[in-house]
CSV table of C-alpha atoms in Angstrom, one decimal:
chain,number,residue,atom,x,y,z
A,1,UNK,CA,-59.5,46.0,12.7
A,2,UNK,CA,-61.1,44.0,10.0
A,3,UNK,CA,-58.5,45.0,7.3
A,4,UNK,CA,-55.5,44.2,9.6
A,5,UNK,CA,-56.9,40.8,10.6
A,6,UNK,CA,-57.7,39.8,7.0
A,7,UNK,CA,-54.0,40.3,6.0
A,8,UNK,CA,-52.7,38.4,9.0
A,9,UNK,CA,-55.2,35.5,8.5
A,10,UNK,CA,-54.4,35.3,4.8
A,11,UNK,CA,-50.6,35.1,5.5
A,12,UNK,CA,-51.1,32.5,8.3
A,13,UNK,CA,-53.2,30.3,6.0
A,14,UNK,CA,-50.8,30.4,3.1
A,15,UNK,CA,-47.9,29.6,5.4
A,16,UNK,CA,-49.5,26.4,6.8
A,17,UNK,CA,-47.8,23.1,6.0
A,18,UNK,CA,-50.0,20.3,4.6
A,19,UNK,CA,-50.5,18.4,7.9
A,20,UNK,CA,-51.3,21.6,9.9
A,21,UNK,CA,-53.8,22.7,7.2
A,22,UNK,CA,-55.5,19.3,7.2
A,23,UNK,CA,-55.9,19.5,11.0
A,24,UNK,CA,-57.3,23.1,10.6
A,25,UNK,CA,-59.8,21.9,8.1
A,26,UNK,CA,-61.0,19.2,10.4
A,27,UNK,CA,-61.9,21.8,13.0
A,28,UNK,CA,-62.9,24.6,10.6
A,29,UNK,CA,-65.4,22.9,8.3
A,30,UNK,CA,-68.0,21.9,10.9
A,31,UNK,CA,-68.0,25.6,12.0
A,32,UNK,CA,-68.3,26.7,8.3
A,33,UNK,CA,-71.2,24.4,7.7
A,34,UNK,CA,-72.9,22.2,10.4
A,35,UNK,CA,-73.4,19.5,7.7
A,36,UNK,CA,-69.7,18.8,8.0
A,37,UNK,CA,-69.9,17.9,11.7
A,38,UNK,CA,-68.7,14.3,12.0
A,39,UNK,CA,-65.9,14.5,9.5
A,40,UNK,CA,-63.0,12.1,10.4
A,41,UNK,CA,-59.4,12.1,9.4
A,42,UNK,CA,-58.6,9.6,6.7
A,43,UNK,CA,-55.4,10.7,5.1
A,44,UNK,CA,-53.5,12.2,8.1
A,45,UNK,CA,-52.3,11.4,11.6
A,46,UNK,CA,-52.9,13.0,15.0
A,47,UNK,CA,-49.3,14.2,15.0
A,48,UNK,CA,-50.2,16.6,12.2
A,49,UNK,CA,-48.3,14.6,9.6
A,50,UNK,CA,-49.8,13.3,6.4
A,51,UNK,CA,-50.0,9.9,4.9
A,52,UNK,CA,-51.2,8.9,1.5
A,53,UNK,CA,-54.9,8.3,1.4
A,54,UNK,CA,-58.0,9.5,-0.4
A,55,UNK,CA,-59.8,11.5,0.8
A,56,UNK,CA,-58.1,13.4,3.5
A,57,UNK,CA,-61.3,13.7,5.5
A,58,UNK,CA,-64.5,11.7,5.2
A,59,UNK,CA,-68.0,11.6,6.7
A,60,UNK,CA,-70.4,8.7,6.3
A,61,UNK,CA,-74.0,9.9,6.3
A,62,UNK,CA,-76.8,7.8,7.9
A,63,UNK,CA,-78.0,6.8,4.4
A,64,UNK,CA,-74.5,5.5,3.5
A,65,UNK,CA,-73.6,8.5,1.3
A,66,UNK,CA,-70.1,9.9,1.6
A,67,UNK,CA,-68.7,13.4,2.0
A,68,UNK,CA,-65.1,13.5,0.9
A,69,UNK,CA,-62.7,16.4,1.7
A,70,UNK,CA,-59.4,17.0,0.0
A,71,UNK,CA,-57.2,19.6,1.7
A,72,UNK,CA,-54.3,21.2,0.0
A,73,UNK,CA,-51.6,23.7,1.0
A,74,UNK,CA,-49.9,23.4,-2.4
A,75,UNK,CA,-48.9,26.7,-4.0
A,76,UNK,CA,-50.6,27.3,-7.3
A,77,UNK,CA,-53.4,24.8,-6.5
A,78,UNK,CA,-56.0,26.9,-8.4
A,79,UNK,CA,-53.7,27.8,-11.4
A,80,UNK,CA,-55.3,26.0,-14.4
A,81,UNK,CA,-53.3,24.7,-17.4
A,82,UNK,CA,-53.7,26.7,-20.6
A,83,UNK,CA,-54.8,23.6,-22.5
A,84,UNK,CA,-58.0,21.9,-21.4
A,85,UNK,CA,-56.7,18.5,-22.4
A,86,UNK,CA,-54.3,18.9,-19.5
A,87,UNK,CA,-57.0,19.3,-16.9
A,88,UNK,CA,-56.7,15.7,-15.7
A,89,UNK,CA,-53.2,16.6,-14.5
A,90,UNK,CA,-54.4,19.7,-12.7
A,91,UNK,CA,-54.4,19.1,-8.9
A,92,UNK,CA,-58.1,20.0,-8.2
A,93,UNK,CA,-59.2,17.8,-11.1
A,94,UNK,CA,-56.8,15.0,-9.9
A,95,UNK,CA,-58.4,15.3,-6.4
A,96,UNK,CA,-61.9,14.9,-7.9
A,97,UNK,CA,-60.8,11.9,-10.0
A,98,UNK,CA,-59.2,10.2,-7.0
A,99,UNK,CA,-62.3,10.6,-4.9
A,100,UNK,CA,-64.5,9.2,-7.7
A,101,UNK,CA,-62.1,6.3,-8.1
A,102,UNK,CA,-61.9,5.3,-4.4
A,103,UNK,CA,-65.4,6.1,-3.1
A,104,UNK,CA,-68.5,4.3,-4.3
A,105,UNK,CA,-71.4,6.4,-2.8
A,106,UNK,CA,-70.4,10.1,-3.1
A,107,UNK,CA,-72.7,12.8,-1.9
A,108,UNK,CA,-70.3,15.7,-2.0
A,109,UNK,CA,-66.6,16.4,-2.7
A,110,UNK,CA,-65.1,19.4,-0.9
A,111,UNK,CA,-61.8,20.8,-2.2
A,112,UNK,CA,-60.3,23.0,0.5
A,113,UNK,CA,-57.2,25.0,-0.3
A,114,UNK,CA,-55.2,27.5,1.7
A,115,UNK,CA,-54.2,29.3,-1.5
A,116,UNK,CA,-55.8,32.2,-3.4
A,117,UNK,CA,-57.3,31.9,-6.8
A,118,UNK,CA,-54.9,33.7,-9.2
A,119,UNK,CA,-56.3,37.1,-10.4
A,120,UNK,CA,-55.5,36.1,-14.0
A,121,UNK,CA,-57.5,32.9,-13.6
A,122,UNK,CA,-61.0,34.1,-13.0
A,123,UNK,CA,-62.5,31.0,-14.6
A,124,UNK,CA,-60.6,28.5,-12.4
A,125,UNK,CA,-63.5,27.4,-10.2
A,126,UNK,CA,-65.9,27.3,-13.1
A,127,UNK,CA,-63.5,25.1,-15.1
A,128,UNK,CA,-63.2,22.7,-12.1
A,129,UNK,CA,-67.0,22.4,-11.8
A,130,UNK,CA,-67.4,21.9,-15.6
A,131,UNK,CA,-64.8,19.1,-15.4
A,132,UNK,CA,-66.4,17.5,-12.5
A,133,UNK,CA,-69.9,17.3,-13.9
A,134,UNK,CA,-68.7,14.8,-16.5
A,135,UNK,CA,-67.1,12.7,-13.8
A,136,UNK,CA,-69.7,12.5,-11.0
A,137,UNK,CA,-73.1,13.5,-9.8
A,138,UNK,CA,-71.8,14.4,-6.4
A,139,UNK,CA,-72.1,18.0,-5.3
A,140,UNK,CA,-68.8,19.9,-5.6
A,141,UNK,CA,-67.8,22.5,-3.1
A,142,UNK,CA,-64.7,24.7,-3.6
A,143,UNK,CA,-63.2,26.6,-0.8
A,144,UNK,CA,-60.2,28.9,-1.4
A,145,UNK,CA,-58.2,31.2,0.9
A,146,UNK,CA,-60.7,34.0,0.4
A,147,UNK,CA,-63.6,31.9,1.4
A,148,UNK,CA,-61.9,30.7,4.5
A,149,UNK,CA,-60.6,34.0,5.7
A,150,UNK,CA,-64.0,35.7,5.1
A,151,UNK,CA,-65.7,33.1,7.3
A,152,UNK,CA,-63.0,33.5,10.0
A,153,UNK,CA,-63.2,37.3,10.0
A,154,UNK,CA,-67.0,37.3,10.1
A,155,UNK,CA,-67.1,35.1,13.1
A,156,UNK,CA,-64.2,36.6,15.2
A,157,UNK,CA,-66.5,37.1,18.1
A,158,UNK,CA,-68.1,33.7,18.4
A,159,UNK,CA,-66.7,31.3,21.1
A,160,UNK,CA,-66.2,28.3,18.7
A,161,UNK,CA,-64.2,30.4,16.3
A,162,UNK,CA,-62.3,32.0,19.1
A,163,UNK,CA,-61.2,28.5,20.1
A,164,UNK,CA,-60.3,27.8,16.5
A,165,UNK,CA,-58.0,30.9,16.4
A,166,UNK,CA,-56.5,29.9,19.8
A,167,UNK,CA,-55.7,26.4,18.6
A,168,UNK,CA,-54.4,27.1,15.1
A,169,UNK,CA,-53.4,30.7,15.0
A,170,UNK,CA,-52.3,31.6,18.6
A,171,UNK,CA,-50.5,34.8,17.6
A,172,UNK,CA,-53.5,36.1,15.8
A,173,UNK,CA,-55.7,35.1,18.7
A,174,UNK,CA,-53.5,37.3,20.9
A,175,UNK,CA,-53.6,40.1,18.3
A,176,UNK,CA,-57.4,39.9,18.2
A,177,UNK,CA,-57.6,40.3,22.0
A,178,UNK,CA,-55.4,43.4,21.8
A,179,UNK,CA,-57.3,44.9,18.9
A,180,UNK,CA,-60.6,44.3,20.6
A,181,UNK,CA,-59.5,46.0,23.8
A,182,UNK,CA,-58.1,49.0,21.9
A,183,UNK,CA,-61.2,49.3,19.7
A,184,UNK,CA,-63.4,48.9,22.8
A,185,UNK,CA,-61.7,51.8,24.5
A,186,UNK,CA,-62.0,53.9,21.4
A,187,UNK,CA,-65.7,53.1,21.0
A,188,UNK,CA,-66.3,53.8,24.7
A,189,UNK,CA,-64.8,57.3,24.4
A,190,UNK,CA,-67.0,58.1,21.4
A,191,UNK,CA,-70.0,56.8,23.2
A,192,UNK,CA,-69.2,58.9,26.3
A,193,UNK,CA,-69.2,62.1,24.1
A,194,UNK,CA,-72.8,61.4,23.4
A,195,UNK,CA,-73.7,60.8,27.1
A,196,UNK,CA,-75.5,64.1,27.4
A,197,UNK,CA,-78.0,63.0,24.8
A,198,UNK,CA,-78.0,59.4,26.0
A,199,UNK,CA,-77.8,59.5,29.8
A,200,UNK,CA,-76.5,56.1,30.5
A,201,UNK,CA,-74.0,55.1,33.3
A,202,UNK,CA,-70.3,54.7,32.6
A,203,UNK,CA,-70.5,51.0,33.5
A,204,UNK,CA,-73.2,50.4,31.0
A,205,UNK,CA,-71.2,52.4,28.3
A,206,UNK,CA,-68.1,50.3,28.9
A,207,UNK,CA,-70.1,47.0,28.9
A,208,UNK,CA,-71.9,47.9,25.7
A,209,UNK,CA,-68.6,49.0,24.0
A,210,UNK,CA,-66.9,45.8,25.0
A,211,UNK,CA,-69.8,43.6,23.8
A,212,UNK,CA,-70.0,45.5,20.5
A,213,UNK,CA,-66.3,45.2,19.7
A,214,UNK,CA,-66.3,41.5,20.7
A,215,UNK,CA,-69.0,40.7,18.3
A,216,UNK,CA,-68.4,43.1,15.4
A,217,UNK,CA,-64.9,43.5,14.1
A,218,UNK,CA,-66.0,46.4,11.8
A,219,UNK,CA,-65.9,49.6,13.9
A,220,UNK,CA,-68.8,51.3,12.2
A,221,UNK,CA,-71.0,48.2,12.7
A,222,UNK,CA,-69.9,48.0,16.3
A,223,UNK,CA,-70.7,51.7,16.9
A,224,UNK,CA,-74.1,51.4,15.3
A,225,UNK,CA,-74.9,48.4,17.5
A,226,UNK,CA,-73.7,50.2,20.6
A,227,UNK,CA,-75.7,53.3,19.9
A,228,UNK,CA,-78.8,51.2,19.4
A,229,UNK,CA,-78.3,49.5,22.7
A,230,UNK,CA,-77.8,52.8,24.4
A,231,UNK,CA,-81.0,54.1,22.9
A,232,UNK,CA,-82.8,51.0,24.2
A,233,UNK,CA,-81.5,51.6,27.7
A,234,UNK,CA,-82.4,55.3,27.6
A,235,UNK,CA,-86.0,54.6,26.5
A,236,UNK,CA,-86.2,52.1,29.3
A,237,UNK,CA,-85.2,54.7,31.8
A,238,UNK,CA,-87.6,57.3,30.4
A,239,UNK,CA,-90.7,55.1,30.8
């Protein structure tokens, strides 16, 4: 299930328009890191359209420090110029410069992109961080498509992320429900084969299989979890 979902999530992220991705980041980032809870829209509208403004999202901390988030759905966002003297025209570096120019008390700058880092540009993130250290003392956080999709796939079973899928990727949300049911049935059948060694009721097997597949998209991890739970039940009965 994990492999299928990663492909679908990656495609959905890359297909997002700028306004939709900005709205997604507003909901996603506080789940990715609780320190981003309280971010507010600065460069967008509630209709999912964008307007010019820097940064796209902002949070003011209690000490007056600022967390600035720039969101981009631009293709080739991470593709760096060959010549380093052209870095100021590279979009991630431009975003950092704009934040430094407009904000006076920066704590952190987050660059969040729906695009992948090109395989032929392995130094892209390092180049951005190197550029930024000469511009600001603020912490720089870089989130690309892979970072986002890994966080999503690792939290498929949690209620908050389930709501995120439902609101921003409704087709994938339906797909997850279907895959979980199918995987739960498959796991239950495998667990039932071991009932002679682990005498647990059918209802408990189904409940454990459902719980395992809901929380663990990787089938092997789900099965290991389920077998552990069945062992715990069996030892309880044998006392």
